[in-house]
Coordinates of C-alpha atoms in Angstrom, one line a residue:
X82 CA 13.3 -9.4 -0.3
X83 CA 11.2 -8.4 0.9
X84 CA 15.9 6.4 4.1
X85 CA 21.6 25.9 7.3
X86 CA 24.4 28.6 6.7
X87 CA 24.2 32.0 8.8
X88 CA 26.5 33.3 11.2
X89 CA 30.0 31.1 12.2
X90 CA 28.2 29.1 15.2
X91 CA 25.4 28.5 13.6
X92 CA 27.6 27.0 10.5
X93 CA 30.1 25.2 13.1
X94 CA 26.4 23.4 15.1
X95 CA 25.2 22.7 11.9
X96 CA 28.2 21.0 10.6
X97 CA 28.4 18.6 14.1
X98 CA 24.6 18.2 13.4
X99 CA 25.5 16.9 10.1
X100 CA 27.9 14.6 11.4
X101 CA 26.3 13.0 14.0
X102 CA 23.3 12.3 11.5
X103 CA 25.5 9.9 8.9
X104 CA 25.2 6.9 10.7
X105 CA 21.3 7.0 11.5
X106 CA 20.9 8.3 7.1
X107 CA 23.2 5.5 6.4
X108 CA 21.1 3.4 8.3
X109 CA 17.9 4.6 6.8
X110 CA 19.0 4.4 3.6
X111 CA 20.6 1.1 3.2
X112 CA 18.6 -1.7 1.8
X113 CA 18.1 -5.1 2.6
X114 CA 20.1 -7.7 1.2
X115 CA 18.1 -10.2 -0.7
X116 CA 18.9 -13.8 0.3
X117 CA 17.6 -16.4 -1.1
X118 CA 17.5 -20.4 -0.4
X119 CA 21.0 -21.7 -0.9
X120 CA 20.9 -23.8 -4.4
X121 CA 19.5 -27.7 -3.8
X122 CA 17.6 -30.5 -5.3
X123 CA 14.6 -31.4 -3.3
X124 CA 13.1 -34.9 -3.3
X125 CA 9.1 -35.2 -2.3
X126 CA 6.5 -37.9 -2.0
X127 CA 3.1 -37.3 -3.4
X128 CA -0.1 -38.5 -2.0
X129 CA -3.3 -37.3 -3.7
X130 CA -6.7 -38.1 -4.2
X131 CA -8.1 -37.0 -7.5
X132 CA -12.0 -37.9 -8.6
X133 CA -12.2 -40.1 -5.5
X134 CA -8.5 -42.4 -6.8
X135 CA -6.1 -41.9 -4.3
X136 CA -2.5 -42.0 -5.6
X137 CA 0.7 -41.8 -4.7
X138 CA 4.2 -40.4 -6.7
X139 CA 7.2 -38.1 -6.1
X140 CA 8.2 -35.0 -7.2
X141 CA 11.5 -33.4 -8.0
X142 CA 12.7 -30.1 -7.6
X143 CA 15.7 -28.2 -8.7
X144 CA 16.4 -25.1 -7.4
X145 CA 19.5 -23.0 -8.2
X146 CA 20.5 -19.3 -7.1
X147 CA 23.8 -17.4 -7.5
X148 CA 25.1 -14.4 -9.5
X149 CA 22.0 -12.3 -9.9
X150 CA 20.1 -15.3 -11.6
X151 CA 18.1 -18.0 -10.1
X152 CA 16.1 -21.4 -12.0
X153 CA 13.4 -23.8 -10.9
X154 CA 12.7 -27.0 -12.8
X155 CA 10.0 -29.3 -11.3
X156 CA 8.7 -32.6 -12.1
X157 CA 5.7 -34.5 -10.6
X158 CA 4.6 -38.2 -11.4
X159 CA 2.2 -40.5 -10.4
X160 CA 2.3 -44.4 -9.8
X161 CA -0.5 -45.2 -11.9
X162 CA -0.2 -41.7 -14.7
X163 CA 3.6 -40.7 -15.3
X164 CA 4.6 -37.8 -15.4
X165 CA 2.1 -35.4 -14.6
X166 CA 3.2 -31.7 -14.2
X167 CA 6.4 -30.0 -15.4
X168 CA 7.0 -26.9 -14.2
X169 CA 10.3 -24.3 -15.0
X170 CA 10.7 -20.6 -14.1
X171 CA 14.1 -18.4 -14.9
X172 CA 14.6 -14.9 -13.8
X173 CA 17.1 -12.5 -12.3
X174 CA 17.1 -11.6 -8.8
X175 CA 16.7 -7.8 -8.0
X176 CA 16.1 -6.0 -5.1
X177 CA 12.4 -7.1 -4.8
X178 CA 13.9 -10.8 -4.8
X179 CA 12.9 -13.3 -7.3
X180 CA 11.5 -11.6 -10.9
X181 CA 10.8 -14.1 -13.3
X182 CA 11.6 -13.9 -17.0
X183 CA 9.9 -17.1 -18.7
X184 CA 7.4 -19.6 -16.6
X185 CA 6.5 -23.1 -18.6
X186 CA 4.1 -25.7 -17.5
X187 CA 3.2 -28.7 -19.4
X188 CA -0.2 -30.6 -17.2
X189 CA -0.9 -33.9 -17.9
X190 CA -2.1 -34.8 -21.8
X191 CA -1.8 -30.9 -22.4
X192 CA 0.6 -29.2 -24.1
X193 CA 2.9 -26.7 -22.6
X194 CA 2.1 -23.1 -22.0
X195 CA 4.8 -20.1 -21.7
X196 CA 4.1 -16.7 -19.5
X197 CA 7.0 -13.9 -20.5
X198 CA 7.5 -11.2 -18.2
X199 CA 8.7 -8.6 -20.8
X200 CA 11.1 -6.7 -18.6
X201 CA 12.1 -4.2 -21.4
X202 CA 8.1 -3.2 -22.5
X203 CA 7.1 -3.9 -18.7
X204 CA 4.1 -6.3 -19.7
X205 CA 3.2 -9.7 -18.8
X206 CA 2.4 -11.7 -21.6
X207 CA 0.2 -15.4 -21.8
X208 CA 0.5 -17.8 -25.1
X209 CA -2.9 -19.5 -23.6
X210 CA -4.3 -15.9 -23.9
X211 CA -4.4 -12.3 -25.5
X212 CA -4.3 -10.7 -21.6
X213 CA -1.4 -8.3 -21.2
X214 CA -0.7 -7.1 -17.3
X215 CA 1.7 -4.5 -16.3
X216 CA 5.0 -5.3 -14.5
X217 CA 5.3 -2.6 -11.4
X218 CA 8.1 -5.3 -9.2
X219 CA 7.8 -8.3 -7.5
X220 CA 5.2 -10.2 -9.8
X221 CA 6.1 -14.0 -9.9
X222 CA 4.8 -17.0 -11.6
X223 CA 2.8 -20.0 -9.7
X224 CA 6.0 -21.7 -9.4
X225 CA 8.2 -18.9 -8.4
X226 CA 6.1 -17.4 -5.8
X227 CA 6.8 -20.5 -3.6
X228 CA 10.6 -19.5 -3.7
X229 CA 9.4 -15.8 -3.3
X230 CA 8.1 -16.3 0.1
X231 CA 11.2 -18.4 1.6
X232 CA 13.4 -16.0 0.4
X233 CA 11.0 -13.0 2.3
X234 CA 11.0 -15.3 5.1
X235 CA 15.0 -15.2 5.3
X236 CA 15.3 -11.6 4.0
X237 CA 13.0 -9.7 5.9
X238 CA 12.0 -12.1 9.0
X239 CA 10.1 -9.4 10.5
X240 CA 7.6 -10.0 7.3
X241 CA 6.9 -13.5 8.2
X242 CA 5.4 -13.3 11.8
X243 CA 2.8 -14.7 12.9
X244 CA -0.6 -13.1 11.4
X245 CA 1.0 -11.3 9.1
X246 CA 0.1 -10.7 5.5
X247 CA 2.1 -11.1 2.7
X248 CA 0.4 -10.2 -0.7
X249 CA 2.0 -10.5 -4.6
X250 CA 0.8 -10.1 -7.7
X251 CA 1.1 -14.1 -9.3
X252 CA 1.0 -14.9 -13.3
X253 CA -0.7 -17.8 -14.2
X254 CA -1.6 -19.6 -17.7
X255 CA -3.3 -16.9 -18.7
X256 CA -3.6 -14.3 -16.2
X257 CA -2.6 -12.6 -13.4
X258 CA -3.7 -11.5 -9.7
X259 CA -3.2 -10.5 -6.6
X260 CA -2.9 -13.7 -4.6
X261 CA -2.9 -13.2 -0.5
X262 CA -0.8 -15.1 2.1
X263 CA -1.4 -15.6 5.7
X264 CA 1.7 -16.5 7.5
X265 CA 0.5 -19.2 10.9
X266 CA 1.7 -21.0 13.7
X267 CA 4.8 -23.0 13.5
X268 CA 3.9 -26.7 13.6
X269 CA 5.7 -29.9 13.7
X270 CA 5.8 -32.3 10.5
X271 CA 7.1 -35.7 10.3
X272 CA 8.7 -36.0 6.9
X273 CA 10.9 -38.5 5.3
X274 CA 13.7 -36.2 6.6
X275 CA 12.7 -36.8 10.4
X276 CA 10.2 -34.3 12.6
X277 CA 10.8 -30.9 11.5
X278 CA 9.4 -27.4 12.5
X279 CA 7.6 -25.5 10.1
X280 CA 5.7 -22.4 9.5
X281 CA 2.6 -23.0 7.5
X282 CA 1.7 -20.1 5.0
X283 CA -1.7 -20.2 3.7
X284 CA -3.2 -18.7 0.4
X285 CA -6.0 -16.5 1.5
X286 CA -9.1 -17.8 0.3
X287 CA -12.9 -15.3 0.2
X288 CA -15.7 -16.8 0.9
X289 CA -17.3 -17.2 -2.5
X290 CA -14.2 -17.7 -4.5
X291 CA -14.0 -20.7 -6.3
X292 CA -9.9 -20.5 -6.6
X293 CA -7.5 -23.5 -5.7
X294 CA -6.4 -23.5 -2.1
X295 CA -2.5 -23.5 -1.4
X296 CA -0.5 -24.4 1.7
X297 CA 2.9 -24.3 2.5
X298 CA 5.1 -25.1 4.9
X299 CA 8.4 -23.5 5.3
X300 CA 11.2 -25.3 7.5
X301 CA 13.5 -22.2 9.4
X302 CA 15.7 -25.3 10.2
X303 CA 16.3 -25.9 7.0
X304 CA 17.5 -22.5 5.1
X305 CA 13.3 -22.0 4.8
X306 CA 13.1 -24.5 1.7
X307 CA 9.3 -25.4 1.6
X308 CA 9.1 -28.7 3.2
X309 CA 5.3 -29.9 2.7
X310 CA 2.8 -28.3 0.0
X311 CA -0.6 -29.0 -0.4
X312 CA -3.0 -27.8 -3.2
X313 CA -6.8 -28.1 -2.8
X314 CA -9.4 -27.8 -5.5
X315 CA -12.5 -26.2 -5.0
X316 CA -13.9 -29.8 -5.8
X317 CA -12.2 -31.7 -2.8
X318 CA -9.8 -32.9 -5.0
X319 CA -5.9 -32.4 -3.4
X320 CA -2.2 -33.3 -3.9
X321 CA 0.3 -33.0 -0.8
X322 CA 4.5 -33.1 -1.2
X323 CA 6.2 -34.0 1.8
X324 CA 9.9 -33.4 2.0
X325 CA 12.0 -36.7 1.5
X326 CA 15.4 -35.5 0.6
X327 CA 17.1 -32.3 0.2
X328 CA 21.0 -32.3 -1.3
X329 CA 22.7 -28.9 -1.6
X330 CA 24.4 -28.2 -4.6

């Protein structure tokens, strides 16, 4: 995503000054160009333990970009549940990267809920809730802010070092915050796509704060797509997605 006219010589030095400064404005000026993850379905397997049941599932993602717009469709099942997430988030692509339009999920036995990202009143509006927030750039949803980050991470790499925070404002069900991101060490995974280097990114978490925890793991190797994602309730309860399969479309 994520620059004097007096007497003839003084005119004639200004005038080479002038000159010679283009190149240096041009290059202070020009903006980066926003590139994200080349379009791709993405296969996972799921492994979770939730109330003390461990079980296992896969999840499917499709992501598209191209042409100033970009789409996410997710689904999640279990072996012993179904389906048990469904997750879509549409949006243009500006020069903040990835701003969202309309976010859906539909949890298990629940019905689905919408967040709008009014671009023309510049609001953020919840169905699951009367809250209104303000749209200032680069807010995303829970399941565009995943996206978000890979496409920082291949956009501006100088954003994604090691130690380095990256922070977004992220719309939920039926609010919105400032959610924090610690970029770490780049590990090695073994996935169903062989051993693969990562960098993990982790949701910063305070002390007394009873949100859900969030890791991600971002594969340079593979044009950034997040390779492994864990989520971890405040309960112990977690669900991990492991790579299996990535086709490019």
């Amino acid at each position: 995503m994520n620059q004097k006219a007096f007497s003839l010589p003084a005119l004639l030095l200004s005038s080479i000054l002038a000159v010679a400064a283009q190149p240096v404005l041009a290059q202070k000026t020009a903006k980066t160009a926003v590139n994200p993850p080349p379009s791709a379905d993405l296969g996972y397997t799921i492994q979770a333990v939730q109330h003390g049941l461990t079980l296992n599932g896969t999840a499917n993602v499709q992501w598209r970009a191209g042409d100033g717009r970009y789409s996410i469709a997710s689904e999640t099942r279990a072996s012993l549940l179904g389906k048990i997430l469904e997750a879509k988030s549409e949006g243009a692509i500006d020069a903040n990267g990835l701003a969202p339009q309309t976010a859906v999920e539909k949890r298990f036995r629940k019905g689905a809920t919408t967040t709008t990202f009014d671009r023309a009143a510049n609001t953020i509006r919840f169905d699951a809730s009367d809250e209104t927030f303000p749209i200032k750039g680069g807010e995303q949803d829970r399941n565009s802010v995943v996206w978000q980050l890979a496409t920082i991470a291949r956009s501006t790499p100088a954003r994604f070092k090691t130690g380095s925070t990256i922070s977004t404002v992220v719309a939920s069900q039926k609010n919105a915050s400032v959610w924090r991101f610690k970029v770490g060490k780049s590990e090695t995974l073994q996935t169903g796509l062989g051993s693969l280097k990562a960098t993990k990114v982790s949701k910063v978490i305070g002390d007394d704060d009873k949100d859900q925890k969030i890791e991600i793991w971002f594969a340079p190797g593979k044009n950034w797509y997040p390779v492994r994602v864990r989520f971890t309730e405040p309960e112990g309860d977690t669900i991990e997605q492991t790579i299996s399969s990535i086709a490019p479309r």
